[in-house]
Amino acid sequence: MNRLTIAALVFLLSASTQVFAEGGQKPVDISHQFEIEESNLNSKVESALNGSPQDALDVFWFYLDRGNKDEALYWSRVAMENGSDLGRKNYASLLLERCEQRSVARARFHLRILVNQGNEDAQVLLNKLNAELRPPAGHGNQACPDAPPGD
């Protein structure tokens, strides 16, 4: 899997700007909900650490927008642990970028959870990921040599 393919998978995984409100209500546009001021960061962090999935996502986007992938990975995991499916998608996408066997395996694990919950975008992404990691016979996966083969 080359870097362009990984970037495309990451974009597909986290590009959606619509989520459903709790209880299956109408889609909510979240494209502008992640913008937070640096002055509000500490209160968002505290709230996220105390269980708020939305505040964890806000902190995730804060760091991702600033190019701090390590902090973004941490906060996407916090969002996931706080119950956010979008946090799980973002966590999986950042793991895929690492192109390491353990990270790709964990990304696949989290995508399967979303697929089992009926997330069609995750199914498409998992199918693409598995196809990319299943190279033709005799050809290793040269972009991610340590990644496990697809299911």
Coordinates of C-alpha atoms in Angstrom, one line a residue:
M1 CA 0.0 0.0 0.0
N2 CA 1.6 3.3 -1.0
R3 CA 1.4 6.5 0.8
L4 CA -1.2 7.9 -1.6
T5 CA -3.4 4.9 -1.1
I6 CA -3.1 5.3 2.7
A7 CA -3.9 9.0 2.4
A8 CA -7.0 8.1 0.3
L9 CA -8.1 5.6 2.9
V10 CA -7.6 8.0 5.7
F11 CA -9.6 10.7 3.8
L12 CA -12.4 8.2 3.1
L13 CA -12.5 7.1 6.7
S14 CA -12.7 10.5 8.3
A15 CA -14.1 12.7 5.6
S16 CA -17.8 12.5 6.5
T17 CA -19.2 15.7 7.9
Q18 CA -22.5 14.2 8.9
V19 CA -23.3 12.2 11.9
F20 CA -26.6 11.0 13.3
A21 CA -27.7 12.5 16.6
E22 CA -28.4 10.0 19.3
G23 CA -31.6 7.9 18.8
G24 CA -31.2 8.0 15.0
Q25 CA -32.5 11.5 14.5
K26 CA -31.7 13.6 11.5
P27 CA -28.1 14.0 10.4
V28 CA -26.2 16.8 12.1
D29 CA -23.6 18.9 10.2
I30 CA -20.5 18.7 12.3
S31 CA -18.0 20.4 9.9
H32 CA -17.7 23.5 12.1
Q33 CA -18.1 22.0 15.5
F34 CA -14.5 21.0 15.9
E35 CA -13.1 24.5 15.8
I36 CA -12.0 25.5 19.3
E37 CA -9.9 28.3 20.6
E38 CA -6.7 27.6 22.3
S39 CA -8.1 29.5 25.4
N40 CA -10.8 26.8 25.6
L41 CA -8.5 23.9 25.2
N42 CA -7.9 23.2 28.9
S43 CA -11.7 23.0 29.7
K44 CA -12.2 20.7 26.7
V45 CA -9.3 18.5 27.8
E46 CA -10.7 18.2 31.3
S47 CA -14.2 17.4 30.0
A48 CA -12.8 14.8 27.6
L49 CA -10.8 13.2 30.3
N50 CA -14.0 13.0 32.4
G51 CA -16.0 11.2 29.6
S52 CA -17.2 13.7 27.0
P53 CA -16.9 12.1 23.5
Q54 CA -17.6 15.4 21.8
D55 CA -15.0 17.3 23.7
A56 CA -12.4 14.5 23.0
L57 CA -13.3 14.9 19.3
D58 CA -12.8 18.6 19.6
V59 CA -9.4 18.2 21.1
F60 CA -8.6 15.6 18.5
W61 CA -9.4 18.0 15.6
F62 CA -7.5 20.8 17.5
Y63 CA -4.3 18.8 17.4
L64 CA -4.8 17.2 14.0
D65 CA -5.4 20.7 12.4
R66 CA -2.0 21.7 13.9
G67 CA -0.2 18.6 12.5
N68 CA 0.4 17.0 15.8
K69 CA -0.5 13.4 14.9
D70 CA 0.7 11.8 18.2
E71 CA -1.7 14.0 20.2
A72 CA -4.4 13.5 17.6
L73 CA -4.0 9.8 17.9
Y74 CA -4.3 10.0 21.7
W75 CA -7.4 12.1 21.6
S76 CA -9.1 10.0 19.0
R77 CA -8.6 7.0 21.3
V78 CA -10.0 9.0 24.2
A79 CA -13.1 9.9 22.0
M80 CA -13.4 6.2 21.1
E81 CA -13.1 5.1 24.7
N82 CA -15.8 7.7 25.6
G83 CA -18.2 6.0 23.2
S84 CA -17.7 7.9 19.9
D85 CA -17.9 5.9 16.6
L86 CA -16.3 8.9 14.8
G87 CA -13.5 8.7 17.4
R88 CA -13.1 5.0 16.5
K89 CA -13.0 5.8 12.8
N90 CA -10.4 8.6 13.3
Y91 CA -8.3 6.3 15.6
A92 CA -8.3 3.6 12.9
S93 CA -7.3 6.0 10.2
L94 CA -4.4 7.3 12.2
L95 CA -3.3 3.8 13.0
L96 CA -3.3 3.0 9.2
E97 CA -1.0 5.9 8.6
R98 CA 1.6 4.3 10.8
C99 CA 2.0 1.4 8.3
E100 CA 3.1 -1.0 11.0
Q101 CA 1.9 -4.5 11.5
R102 CA 0.4 -3.9 14.9
S103 CA -1.2 -0.6 13.9
V104 CA -2.7 -2.0 10.8
A105 CA -4.0 -5.0 12.7
R106 CA -5.6 -2.8 15.3
A107 CA -7.1 -0.5 12.7
R108 CA -8.7 -3.6 11.0
F109 CA -10.0 -4.6 14.5
H110 CA -11.7 -1.3 15.0
L111 CA -13.1 -1.2 11.5
R112 CA -14.6 -4.6 12.1
I113 CA -16.4 -3.3 15.2
L114 CA -17.9 -0.5 13.2
V115 CA -18.9 -2.9 10.4
N116 CA -20.6 -5.2 13.0
Q117 CA -22.5 -2.1 14.1
G118 CA -23.8 -1.7 10.5
N119 CA -21.4 1.1 9.5
E120 CA -21.3 0.8 5.7
D121 CA -18.4 3.3 5.2
A122 CA -16.3 1.2 7.5
Q123 CA -17.2 -1.9 5.4
V124 CA -16.1 -0.2 2.2
L125 CA -12.9 0.9 3.8
L126 CA -12.2 -2.5 5.3
N127 CA -12.7 -4.1 1.9
K128 CA -10.3 -1.6 0.3
L129 CA -7.8 -2.1 3.1
N130 CA -7.9 -5.9 2.7
A131 CA -7.6 -5.7 -1.1
E132 CA -4.5 -3.4 -0.7
L133 CA -2.9 -5.7 1.8
R134 CA -3.4 -8.8 -0.4
P135 CA -0.7 -8.3 -3.1
P136 CA -0.5 -10.5 -6.2
A137 CA 1.3 -13.8 -5.7
G138 CA 5.0 -13.3 -5.5
H139 CA 4.8 -9.6 -4.7
G140 CA 5.2 -8.4 -1.2
N141 CA 3.5 -5.4 0.1
Q142 CA 6.3 -2.9 -0.6
A143 CA 4.7 0.3 0.8
C144 CA 3.9 -1.4 4.1
P145 CA 6.2 -4.4 4.3
D146 CA 5.4 -5.1 8.0
A147 CA 1.6 -4.9 7.5
P148 CA -0.3 -8.2 7.8
P149 CA -2.1 -9.5 4.7
G150 CA -5.8 -8.8 4.2
D151 CA -8.5 -11.1 5.6

